[in-house]
Structures are given as structure tokens and as C-alpha cells.
CSV table of C-alpha atoms in Angstrom, one decimal:
chain,number,residue,atom,x,y,z
A,1,MET,CA,81.2,-61.6,2.5
A,2,SER,CA,77.2,-60.0,2.6
A,3,TRP,CA,76.2,-58.0,4.9
A,4,GLU,CA,73.4,-60.6,5.5
A,5,ALA,CA,76.7,-63.6,6.3
A,6,ILE,CA,77.5,-61.1,8.6
A,7,ASN,CA,74.4,-60.3,10.0
A,8,ALA,CA,73.8,-64.4,10.6
A,9,THR,CA,77.3,-64.9,11.8
A,10,ALA,CA,76.6,-61.9,14.4
A,11,GLN,CA,73.4,-63.5,15.4
A,12,ILE,CA,75.1,-66.7,15.8
A,13,ILE,CA,77.4,-65.9,18.6
A,14,SER,CA,74.6,-63.5,20.4
A,15,SER,CA,72.6,-66.6,20.5
A,16,PHE,CA,75.5,-68.4,22.5
A,17,ALA,CA,76.4,-65.8,24.5
A,18,VAL,CA,73.0,-65.2,26.0
A,19,VAL,CA,72.9,-69.2,27.0
A,20,ALA,CA,75.9,-69.0,28.0
A,21,SER,CA,75.0,-65.7,30.4
A,22,LEU,CA,71.6,-67.5,31.4
A,23,TRP,CA,74.0,-71.1,32.0
A,24,TYR,CA,76.6,-68.6,34.8
A,25,LEU,CA,73.5,-66.7,36.2
A,26,ALA,CA,71.6,-70.9,37.0
A,27,ILE,CA,75.1,-72.0,38.4
A,28,GLN,CA,75.2,-68.3,40.8
A,29,VAL,CA,71.5,-68.6,41.4
A,30,HIS,CA,71.9,-72.4,43.0
A,31,ARG,CA,75.4,-71.3,44.6
A,32,SER,CA,73.4,-68.5,46.4
A,33,THR,CA,70.2,-70.7,47.1
A,34,ARG,CA,72.6,-73.4,49.0
A,35,VAL,CA,74.0,-70.2,51.0
A,36,VAL,CA,70.5,-69.1,51.8
A,37,LYS,CA,69.8,-72.7,53.1
A,38,LEU,CA,73.2,-73.2,55.3
A,39,THR,CA,72.6,-69.8,56.6
A,40,ALA,CA,69.0,-70.7,57.5
A,41,GLN,CA,69.8,-74.0,59.2
A,42,ASP,CA,72.8,-72.3,60.9
A,43,ALA,CA,70.6,-69.6,62.5
A,44,ALA,CA,67.9,-72.5,63.7
A,45,ALA,CA,71.0,-74.2,65.1
A,46,SER,CA,72.1,-71.2,67.3
A,47,ALA,CA,68.8,-70.5,67.8
A,48,VAL,CA,68.4,-74.0,69.7
A,49,ARG,CA,71.5,-73.1,71.6
A,50,ASP,CA,71.2,-69.6,72.3
A,51,VAL,CA,67.8,-71.1,74.8
A,52,THR,CA,69.7,-74.2,75.5
A,53,LYS,CA,72.7,-72.4,76.8
A,54,GLN,CA,71.1,-71.0,79.3
A,55,PHE,CA,70.7,-74.4,81.1
A,56,SER,CA,74.3,-75.1,81.4
A,57,GLU,CA,75.4,-71.5,82.4
A,58,ASN,CA,72.7,-71.2,85.0
A,59,ALA,CA,72.1,-73.9,87.3
A,60,GLU,CA,69.2,-72.7,88.4
A,61,LEU,CA,67.4,-72.5,85.7
A,62,GLY,CA,68.6,-75.6,84.4
A,63,ARG,CA,66.9,-77.2,87.5
A,64,ILE,CA,63.7,-75.0,86.5
A,65,TRP,CA,63.7,-76.3,83.1
A,66,ARG,CA,64.0,-79.9,84.3
A,67,ILE,CA,61.4,-80.0,86.9
A,68,GLY,CA,59.2,-78.4,84.8
A,69,LEU,CA,59.0,-80.4,82.3
A,70,GLU,CA,58.0,-82.9,84.3
A,71,ASP,CA,55.7,-81.6,86.5
A,72,ILE,CA,55.0,-77.6,87.1
A,73,ASN,CA,53.2,-77.8,89.9
A,74,ALA,CA,56.4,-78.5,91.8
A,75,LEU,CA,57.5,-74.9,91.1
A,76,SER,CA,57.1,-71.8,93.1
A,77,PRO,CA,55.0,-69.0,91.3
A,78,ASP,CA,58.2,-67.3,90.7
A,79,ASP,CA,60.2,-70.5,89.4
A,80,ARG,CA,57.0,-71.0,87.0
A,81,ALA,CA,57.1,-68.0,85.6
A,82,ARG,CA,60.6,-68.4,84.6
A,83,PHE,CA,59.9,-71.5,83.3
A,84,TYR,CA,56.9,-69.8,80.9
A,85,HIS,CA,59.8,-67.6,80.0
A,86,VAL,CA,62.4,-69.9,78.5
A,87,THR,CA,59.4,-72.1,77.4
A,88,PHE,CA,57.9,-69.5,75.4
A,89,GLN,CA,61.6,-68.5,73.9
A,90,PHE,CA,62.2,-72.8,73.1
A,91,LEU,CA,59.0,-72.8,71.5
A,92,LYS,CA,59.6,-69.3,69.3
A,93,ALA,CA,62.9,-71.1,67.9
A,94,MET,CA,61.1,-74.3,67.3
A,95,GLU,CA,58.6,-72.1,65.1
A,96,THR,CA,61.1,-70.5,63.5
A,97,ILE,CA,62.9,-73.6,62.4
A,98,HIS,CA,59.7,-74.5,61.0
A,99,PHE,CA,59.3,-71.5,59.0
A,100,TYR,CA,62.4,-72.1,57.6
A,101,PHE,CA,61.9,-75.6,55.9
A,102,ILE,CA,58.3,-74.9,55.4
A,103,TYR,CA,59.2,-71.7,53.1
A,104,GLY,CA,62.2,-74.5,51.4
A,105,LEU,CA,65.0,-72.8,53.2
A,106,MET,CA,66.0,-76.5,55.6
A,107,ASP,CA,66.1,-79.8,53.8
A,108,GLU,CA,63.3,-81.9,55.4
A,109,GLN,CA,66.2,-84.7,56.4
A,110,ILE,CA,67.1,-81.9,58.6
A,111,TRP,CA,63.9,-80.5,59.8
A,112,ARG,CA,62.9,-84.2,60.7
A,113,GLY,CA,66.1,-84.4,63.0
A,114,TRP,CA,64.4,-80.9,64.3
A,115,TRP,CA,61.1,-82.5,64.6
A,116,ASN,CA,62.4,-85.5,66.6
A,117,LEU,CA,63.8,-83.4,69.3
A,118,TYR,CA,60.9,-81.0,69.6
A,119,ARG,CA,58.2,-84.0,69.8
A,120,HIS,CA,60.2,-85.1,72.5
A,121,TYR,CA,60.1,-81.8,74.6
A,122,LEU,CA,56.4,-81.0,73.8
A,123,ALA,CA,55.2,-84.0,74.8
A,124,SER,CA,56.5,-83.4,78.4
A,125,PRO,CA,53.7,-82.5,80.7
A,126,GLY,CA,55.2,-79.5,81.7
A,127,LEU,CA,55.1,-77.8,77.7
A,128,GLU,CA,52.0,-79.6,77.6
A,129,HIS,CA,50.4,-77.4,80.0
A,130,TYR,CA,52.1,-74.0,79.4
A,131,TRP,CA,50.5,-74.5,75.9
A,132,ASN,CA,47.2,-74.9,77.6
A,133,VAL,CA,47.0,-72.0,80.0
A,134,ARG,CA,48.9,-69.7,77.1
A,135,GLN,CA,46.9,-71.0,73.9
A,136,ILE,CA,44.6,-68.8,71.8
A,137,PRO,CA,41.7,-71.1,70.3
A,138,SER,CA,41.7,-70.8,66.6
A,139,LYS,CA,40.2,-73.6,64.4
A,140,THR,CA,43.0,-72.6,61.5
A,141,LEU,CA,45.8,-74.2,63.9
A,142,LYS,CA,45.7,-77.6,62.8
A,143,CYS,CA,48.6,-79.7,61.4
A,144,ARG,CA,46.7,-81.3,58.0
A,145,THR,CA,48.6,-84.9,58.9
A,146,CYS,CA,50.6,-86.7,61.9
A,147,ASP,CA,52.7,-88.4,59.5
A,148,ASN,CA,54.1,-85.8,57.7
A,149,PRO,CA,53.8,-82.8,59.7
A,150,ALA,CA,55.4,-80.0,58.2
A,151,PRO,CA,53.9,-79.3,55.5
A,152,GLY,CA,50.7,-78.7,56.6
A,153,MET,CA,51.9,-76.5,60.1
A,154,SER,CA,52.6,-73.0,60.2
A,155,ARG,CA,52.6,-72.2,63.6
A,156,VAL,CA,53.4,-74.3,66.8
A,157,SER,CA,50.5,-75.4,67.6
A,158,GLY,CA,50.4,-77.6,64.9
A,159,LEU,CA,52.8,-79.7,65.7
A,160,LEU,CA,51.9,-80.0,69.4
A,161,GLU,CA,48.7,-81.3,67.8
A,162,ALA,CA,50.8,-83.4,66.1
A,163,VAL,CA,52.2,-85.3,69.1
A,164,ARG,CA,48.8,-85.2,70.7
A,165,ARG,CA,47.4,-87.0,68.1
A,166,ARG,CA,51.0,-89.9,68.1
A,167,ASN,CA,50.3,-90.3,71.8
A,168,VAL,CA,46.8,-91.3,72.0
A,169,ALA,CA,47.1,-93.0,68.8
């Protein structure tokens, strides 16, 4: 056997080794991506659970949330402040979940489930009042479309605008 034949055989073997290592790497990246997505989805559920858990553990806070959602003016100034604080936490949890979706860490089907839940809350008079009181005006905080809210929105305001348009239309 000549050196050229040995060299050719070695190149063929090394080519197979490169292909095998790339295949293995692709499998590992796929598994890693799936783990990251599952972690993000778990973090999303935990974020909402942390906010809503307060309502079952603290009857007074649950009462404030329930009344505040329907009629913010029925709350005392102190209760209204607590409602605003919890609403901020809730909206930040929602924003985090939305970011998970737009950055590809959450499947669209799972995002749609969250979107339906949030749309319900965002349509409440209390959250709308909170938003109007706390909103920072910006032309950049609009959603592109109500039918497919996630891709064009990067802020909670886009979600709220989408809910308003659906309720008006």
C-alpha cells in the first residue's frame, strides 16, 4: 500500500469522523434548545403563580384584586395603592412571558394560551384604569396587528392596545 492510498483512506475516515461529530453536536444543540424552552415555560408559569398565589394566601389582597379589577373607585386610597402594586407585578410577569415568546423560547401554542388569559384581565376596567394612569406615551409601543399580536409587540402596551382594538371592533 502506498502513502497516497494511506493518505486517502485517512482523509475518508476523518471526513466520516467530522460528519459524525457534527451530527452529535446538532443533537446536543437540539436537546439544549428544548431544555431552555421548557425552563422558560416553567419560569413563565412560576412568575404568574407567584403573583396570583398572593390572592389565595391573603384574603384581603384577593378582595382588593377582585374589586379593583371591576371598579377601582370602590377601593380606598390604601387599597388602590396595593392594587397598583400587584397590577404592576402581574403586568411584568406578562411582559416576561411575551419576551420568552418573541425570542423563540416559547412555542406559539403555549403563548396563545397565555395571551387568552391576559386578554381577559387586560379588558377589565381596573387594569385599563391602571394603564391610563401609569402609561408613558410613546409612538413605538403599538402592536402591528390584533390577529397576531406577538411578533410585532415588544411591550405590555402593545398587548393592551390589541385588547382595546378587539373590544372596540
